[in-house]
Short mmCIF file of C-alpha atoms in Angstrom, two decimals:
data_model
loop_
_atom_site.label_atom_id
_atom_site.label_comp_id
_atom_site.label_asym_id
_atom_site.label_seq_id
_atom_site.Cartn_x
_atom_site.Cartn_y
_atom_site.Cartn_z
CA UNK A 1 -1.18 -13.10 -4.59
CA UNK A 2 -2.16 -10.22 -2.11
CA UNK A 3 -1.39 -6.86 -2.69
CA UNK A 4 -0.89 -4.04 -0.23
CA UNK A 5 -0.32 0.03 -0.32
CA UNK A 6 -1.13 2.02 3.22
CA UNK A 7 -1.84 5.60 3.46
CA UNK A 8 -0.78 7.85 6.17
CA UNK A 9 -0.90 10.91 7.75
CA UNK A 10 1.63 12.90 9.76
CA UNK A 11 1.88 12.46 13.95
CA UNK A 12 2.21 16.19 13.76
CA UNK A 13 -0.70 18.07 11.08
CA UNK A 14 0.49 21.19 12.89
CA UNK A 15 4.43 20.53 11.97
CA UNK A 16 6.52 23.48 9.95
CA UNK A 17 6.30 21.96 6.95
CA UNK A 18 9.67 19.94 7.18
CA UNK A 19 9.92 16.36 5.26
CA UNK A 20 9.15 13.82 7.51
CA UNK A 21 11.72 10.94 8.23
CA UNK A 22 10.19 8.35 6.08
CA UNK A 23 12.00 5.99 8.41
CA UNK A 24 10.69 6.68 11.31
CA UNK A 25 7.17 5.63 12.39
CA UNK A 26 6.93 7.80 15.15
CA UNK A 27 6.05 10.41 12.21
CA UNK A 28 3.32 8.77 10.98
CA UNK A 29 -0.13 7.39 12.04
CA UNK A 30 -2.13 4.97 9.76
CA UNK A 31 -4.74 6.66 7.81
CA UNK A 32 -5.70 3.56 5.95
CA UNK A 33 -5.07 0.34 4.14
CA UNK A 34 -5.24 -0.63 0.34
CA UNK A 35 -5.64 -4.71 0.19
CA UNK A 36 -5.89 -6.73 -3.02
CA UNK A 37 -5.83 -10.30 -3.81
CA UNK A 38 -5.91 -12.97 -6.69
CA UNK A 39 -6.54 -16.30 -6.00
CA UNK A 40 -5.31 -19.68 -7.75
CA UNK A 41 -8.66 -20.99 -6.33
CA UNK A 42 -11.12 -18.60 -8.52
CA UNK A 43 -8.18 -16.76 -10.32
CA UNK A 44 -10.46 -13.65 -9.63
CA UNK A 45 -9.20 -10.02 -8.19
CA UNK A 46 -11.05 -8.59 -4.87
CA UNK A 47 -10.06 -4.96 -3.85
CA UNK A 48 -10.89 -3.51 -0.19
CA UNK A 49 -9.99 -0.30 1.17
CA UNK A 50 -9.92 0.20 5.04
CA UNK A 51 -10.01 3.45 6.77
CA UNK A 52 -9.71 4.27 10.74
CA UNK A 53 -12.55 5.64 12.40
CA UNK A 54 -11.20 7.93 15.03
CA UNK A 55 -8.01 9.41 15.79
CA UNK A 56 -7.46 7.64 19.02
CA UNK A 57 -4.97 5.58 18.92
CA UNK A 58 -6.99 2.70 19.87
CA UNK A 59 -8.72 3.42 16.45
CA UNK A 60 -5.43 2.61 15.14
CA UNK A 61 -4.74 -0.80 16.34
CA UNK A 62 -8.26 -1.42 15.50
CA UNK A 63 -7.43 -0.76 11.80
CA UNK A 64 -4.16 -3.11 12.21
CA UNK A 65 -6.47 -6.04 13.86
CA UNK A 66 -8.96 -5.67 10.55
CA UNK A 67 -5.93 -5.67 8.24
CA UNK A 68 -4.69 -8.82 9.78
CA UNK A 69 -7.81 -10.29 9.76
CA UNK A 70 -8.36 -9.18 5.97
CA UNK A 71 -5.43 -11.17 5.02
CA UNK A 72 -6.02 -14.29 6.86
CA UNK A 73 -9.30 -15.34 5.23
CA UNK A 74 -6.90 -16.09 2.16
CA UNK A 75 -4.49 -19.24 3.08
CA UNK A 76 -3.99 -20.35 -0.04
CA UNK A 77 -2.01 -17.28 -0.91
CA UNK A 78 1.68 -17.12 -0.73
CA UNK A 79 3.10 -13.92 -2.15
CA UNK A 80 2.37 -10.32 -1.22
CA UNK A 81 3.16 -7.66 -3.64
CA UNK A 82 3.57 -4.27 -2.83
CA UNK A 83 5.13 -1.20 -4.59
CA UNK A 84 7.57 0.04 -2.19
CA UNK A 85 6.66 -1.94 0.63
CA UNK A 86 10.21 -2.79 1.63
CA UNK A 87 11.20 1.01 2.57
CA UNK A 88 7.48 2.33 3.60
CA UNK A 89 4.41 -0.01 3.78
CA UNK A 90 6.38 -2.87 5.74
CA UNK A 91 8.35 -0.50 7.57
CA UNK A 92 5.09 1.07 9.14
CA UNK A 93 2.64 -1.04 9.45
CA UNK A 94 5.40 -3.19 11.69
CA UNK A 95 6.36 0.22 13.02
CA UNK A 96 2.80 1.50 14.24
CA UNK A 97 2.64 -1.82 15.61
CA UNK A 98 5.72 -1.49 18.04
CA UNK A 99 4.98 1.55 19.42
CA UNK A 100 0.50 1.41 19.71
CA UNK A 101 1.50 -1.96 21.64
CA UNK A 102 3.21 0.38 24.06
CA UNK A 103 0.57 2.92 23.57
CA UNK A 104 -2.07 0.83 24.59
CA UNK A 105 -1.00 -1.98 26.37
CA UNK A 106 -2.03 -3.97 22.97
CA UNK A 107 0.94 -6.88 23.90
CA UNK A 108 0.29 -9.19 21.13
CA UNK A 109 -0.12 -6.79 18.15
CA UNK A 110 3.17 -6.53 16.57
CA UNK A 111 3.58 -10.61 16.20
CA UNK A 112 0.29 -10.77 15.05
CA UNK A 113 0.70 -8.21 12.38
CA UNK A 114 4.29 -9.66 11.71
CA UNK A 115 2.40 -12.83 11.17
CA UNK A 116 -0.03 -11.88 8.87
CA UNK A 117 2.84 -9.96 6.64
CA UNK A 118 4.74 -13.15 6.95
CA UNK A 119 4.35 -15.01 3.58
CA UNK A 120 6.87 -17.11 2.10
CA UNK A 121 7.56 -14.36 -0.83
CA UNK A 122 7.22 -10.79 -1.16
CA UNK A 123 7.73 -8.51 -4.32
CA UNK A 124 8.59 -5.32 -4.38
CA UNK A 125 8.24 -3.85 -7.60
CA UNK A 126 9.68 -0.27 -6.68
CA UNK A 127 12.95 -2.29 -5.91
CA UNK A 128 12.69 -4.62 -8.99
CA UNK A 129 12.03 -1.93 -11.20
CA UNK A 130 15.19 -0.37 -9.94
CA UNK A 131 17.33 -3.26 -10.26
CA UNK A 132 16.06 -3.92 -13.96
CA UNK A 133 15.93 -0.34 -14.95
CA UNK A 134 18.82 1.78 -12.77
CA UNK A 135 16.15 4.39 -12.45
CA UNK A 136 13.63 5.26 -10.03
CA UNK A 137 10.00 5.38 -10.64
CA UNK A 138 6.55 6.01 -9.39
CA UNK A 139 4.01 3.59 -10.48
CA UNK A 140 2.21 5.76 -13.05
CA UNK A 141 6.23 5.65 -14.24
CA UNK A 142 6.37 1.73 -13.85
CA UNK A 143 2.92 1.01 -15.32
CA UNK A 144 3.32 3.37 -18.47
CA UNK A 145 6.99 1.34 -19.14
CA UNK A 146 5.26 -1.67 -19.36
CA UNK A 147 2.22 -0.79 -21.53
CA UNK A 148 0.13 -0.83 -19.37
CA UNK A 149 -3.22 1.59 -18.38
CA UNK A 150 -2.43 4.35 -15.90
CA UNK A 151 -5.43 4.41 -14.30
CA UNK A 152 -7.11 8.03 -14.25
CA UNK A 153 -6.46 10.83 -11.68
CA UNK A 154 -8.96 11.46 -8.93
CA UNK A 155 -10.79 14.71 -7.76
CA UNK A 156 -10.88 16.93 -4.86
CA UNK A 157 -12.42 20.21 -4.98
CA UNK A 158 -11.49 20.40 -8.41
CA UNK A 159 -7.60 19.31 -7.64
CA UNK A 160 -6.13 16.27 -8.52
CA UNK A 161 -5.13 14.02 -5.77
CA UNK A 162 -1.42 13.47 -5.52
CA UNK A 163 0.75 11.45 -2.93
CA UNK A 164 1.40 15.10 -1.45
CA UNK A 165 -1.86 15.76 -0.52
CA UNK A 166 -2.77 12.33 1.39
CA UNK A 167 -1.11 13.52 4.50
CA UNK A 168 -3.65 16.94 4.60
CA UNK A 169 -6.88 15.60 3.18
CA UNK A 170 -6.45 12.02 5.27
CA UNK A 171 -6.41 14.72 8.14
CA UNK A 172 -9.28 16.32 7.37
CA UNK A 173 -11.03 13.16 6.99
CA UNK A 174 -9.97 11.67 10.61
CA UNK A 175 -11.00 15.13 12.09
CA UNK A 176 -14.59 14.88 10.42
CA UNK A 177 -14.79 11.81 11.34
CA UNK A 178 -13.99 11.97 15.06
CA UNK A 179 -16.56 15.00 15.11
CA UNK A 180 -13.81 17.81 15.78
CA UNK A 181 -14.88 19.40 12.00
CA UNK A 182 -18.47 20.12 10.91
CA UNK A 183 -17.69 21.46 7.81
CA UNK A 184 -15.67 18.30 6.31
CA UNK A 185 -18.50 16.47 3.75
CA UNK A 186 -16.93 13.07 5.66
CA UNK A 187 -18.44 10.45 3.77
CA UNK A 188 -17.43 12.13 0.22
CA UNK A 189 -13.97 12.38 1.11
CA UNK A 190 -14.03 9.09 2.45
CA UNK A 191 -14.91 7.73 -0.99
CA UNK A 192 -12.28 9.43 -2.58
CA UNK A 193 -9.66 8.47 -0.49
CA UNK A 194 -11.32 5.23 -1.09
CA UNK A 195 -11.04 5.07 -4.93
CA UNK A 196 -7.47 6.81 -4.74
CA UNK A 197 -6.08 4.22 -2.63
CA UNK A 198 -8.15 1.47 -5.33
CA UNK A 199 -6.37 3.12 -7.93
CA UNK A 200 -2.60 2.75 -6.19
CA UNK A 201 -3.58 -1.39 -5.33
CA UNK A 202 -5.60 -2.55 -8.88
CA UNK A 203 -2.84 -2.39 -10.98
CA UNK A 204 -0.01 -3.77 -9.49
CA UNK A 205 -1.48 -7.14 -10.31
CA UNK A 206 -0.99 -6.74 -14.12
CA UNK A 207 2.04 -5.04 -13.38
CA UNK A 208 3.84 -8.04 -11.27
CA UNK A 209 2.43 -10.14 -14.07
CA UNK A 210 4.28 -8.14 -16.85
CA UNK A 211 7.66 -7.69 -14.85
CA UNK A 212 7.29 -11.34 -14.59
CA UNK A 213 7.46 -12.12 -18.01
CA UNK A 214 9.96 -9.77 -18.95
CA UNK A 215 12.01 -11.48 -16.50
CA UNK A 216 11.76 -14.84 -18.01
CA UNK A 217 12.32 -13.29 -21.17
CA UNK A 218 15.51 -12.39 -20.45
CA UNK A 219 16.39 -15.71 -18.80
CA UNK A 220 15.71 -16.95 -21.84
CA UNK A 221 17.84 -14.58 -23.80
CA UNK A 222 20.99 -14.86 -21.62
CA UNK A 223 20.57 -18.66 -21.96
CA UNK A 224 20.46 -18.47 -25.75
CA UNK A 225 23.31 -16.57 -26.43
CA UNK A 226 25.06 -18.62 -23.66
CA UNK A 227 23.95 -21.85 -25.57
CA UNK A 228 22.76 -23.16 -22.45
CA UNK A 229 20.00 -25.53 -22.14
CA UNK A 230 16.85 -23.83 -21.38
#
């Protein structure tokens, strides 16, 4: 099972402040990648966090071309779990692909990176959680629900880091890093960025695992008061 959550920034820092359309990947530039995965060979959990390097665009495919490579060490893994993947980390990271193989002439990039996303199941648990519950969610939402540990906020200057500020800090970080801002302490931000994207990835394993079993559960209810076999 390989899980995966992205983190972007916007195509425009200098924009009026306007909502993006989350649609639309011409809005967005990859910041960085999330990746988990459990195997059935070792049945143990590895977590790596990716981040771009520059703010080229040729930084950019780079990132896609280590994602893809990430994910095809593991063969043995058929499902890819996500938490609003469908609408957002699909969507882009197909997206970016489309339009930086315009950018740069880089031809072969969107099949590889449809290739790599390509496995025979994927679970979004935004989506089931919606079907199950008729609500929407976040995943602090989800996880709480289900009992199980929201893991614990992360730090910036004293602020917690929230899904709104991703797009400025992930800014600041690309700027530092491409040598445009002297005063950004790179390599600390990079960490947190790093455990706030581990934070977003770790649980969705024991979340898939619970939604799992309350799904069987409920076969087995509906078959019981059907009096159906089992």
């Amino acid at each position: 099972m390989l899980a995966i959550d992205i983190e972007t920034v916007p195509a425009d820092p200098d924009a009026d402040g306007t909502d993006p359309d989350f649609l639309d990947s011409l809005e967005f530039r990859l910041l960085g990648v999330g990746l988990g995965v459990r195997s059935r060979e070792t049945d143990g959990r590895e977590v790596e966090v990716l981040f771009r390097e520059d703010i080229d665009p040729h930084s950019e495919v780079r990132l896609l071309k280590r994602i893809c490579d990430w994910i095809q060490q593991y063969d043995d893994v058929d499902t890819i779990i996500t938490f609003n993947g469908t609408s957002f980390d699909f969507r882009h990271l197909l997206g970016r692909a489309e339009i930086l193989a315009q950018e740069t002439n880089a031809e072969q990039l969107p099949a590889t990176v449809a290739k790599s996303l390509s496995l025979p199941s994927h679970r979004d648990l935004f989506h089931e959680y919606q079907r199950r519950h008729s609500s929407w969610a976040s995943l602090e939402d989800a996880l709480d629900e289900y009992g199980l540990n929201v893991p614990d906020p992360v730090y910036w200057d004293d602020e917690k880091v929230t899904n709104a500020r991703i797009p400025q800090l992930g800014t600041d970080y690309l700027c530092g890093r491409a040598g445009l801002s002297s005063d950004v302490p790179v390599d600390a931000l990079e960490e947190t960025l790093r455990e706030y994207t581990r934070r977003d990835v770790e649980p969705l394993f024991d979340l898939a695992g619970e939604m799992e079993i309350g799904r069987l559960q409920r076969r087995w209810q509906q078959k019981a008061l059907s009096g159906a076999d089992w």
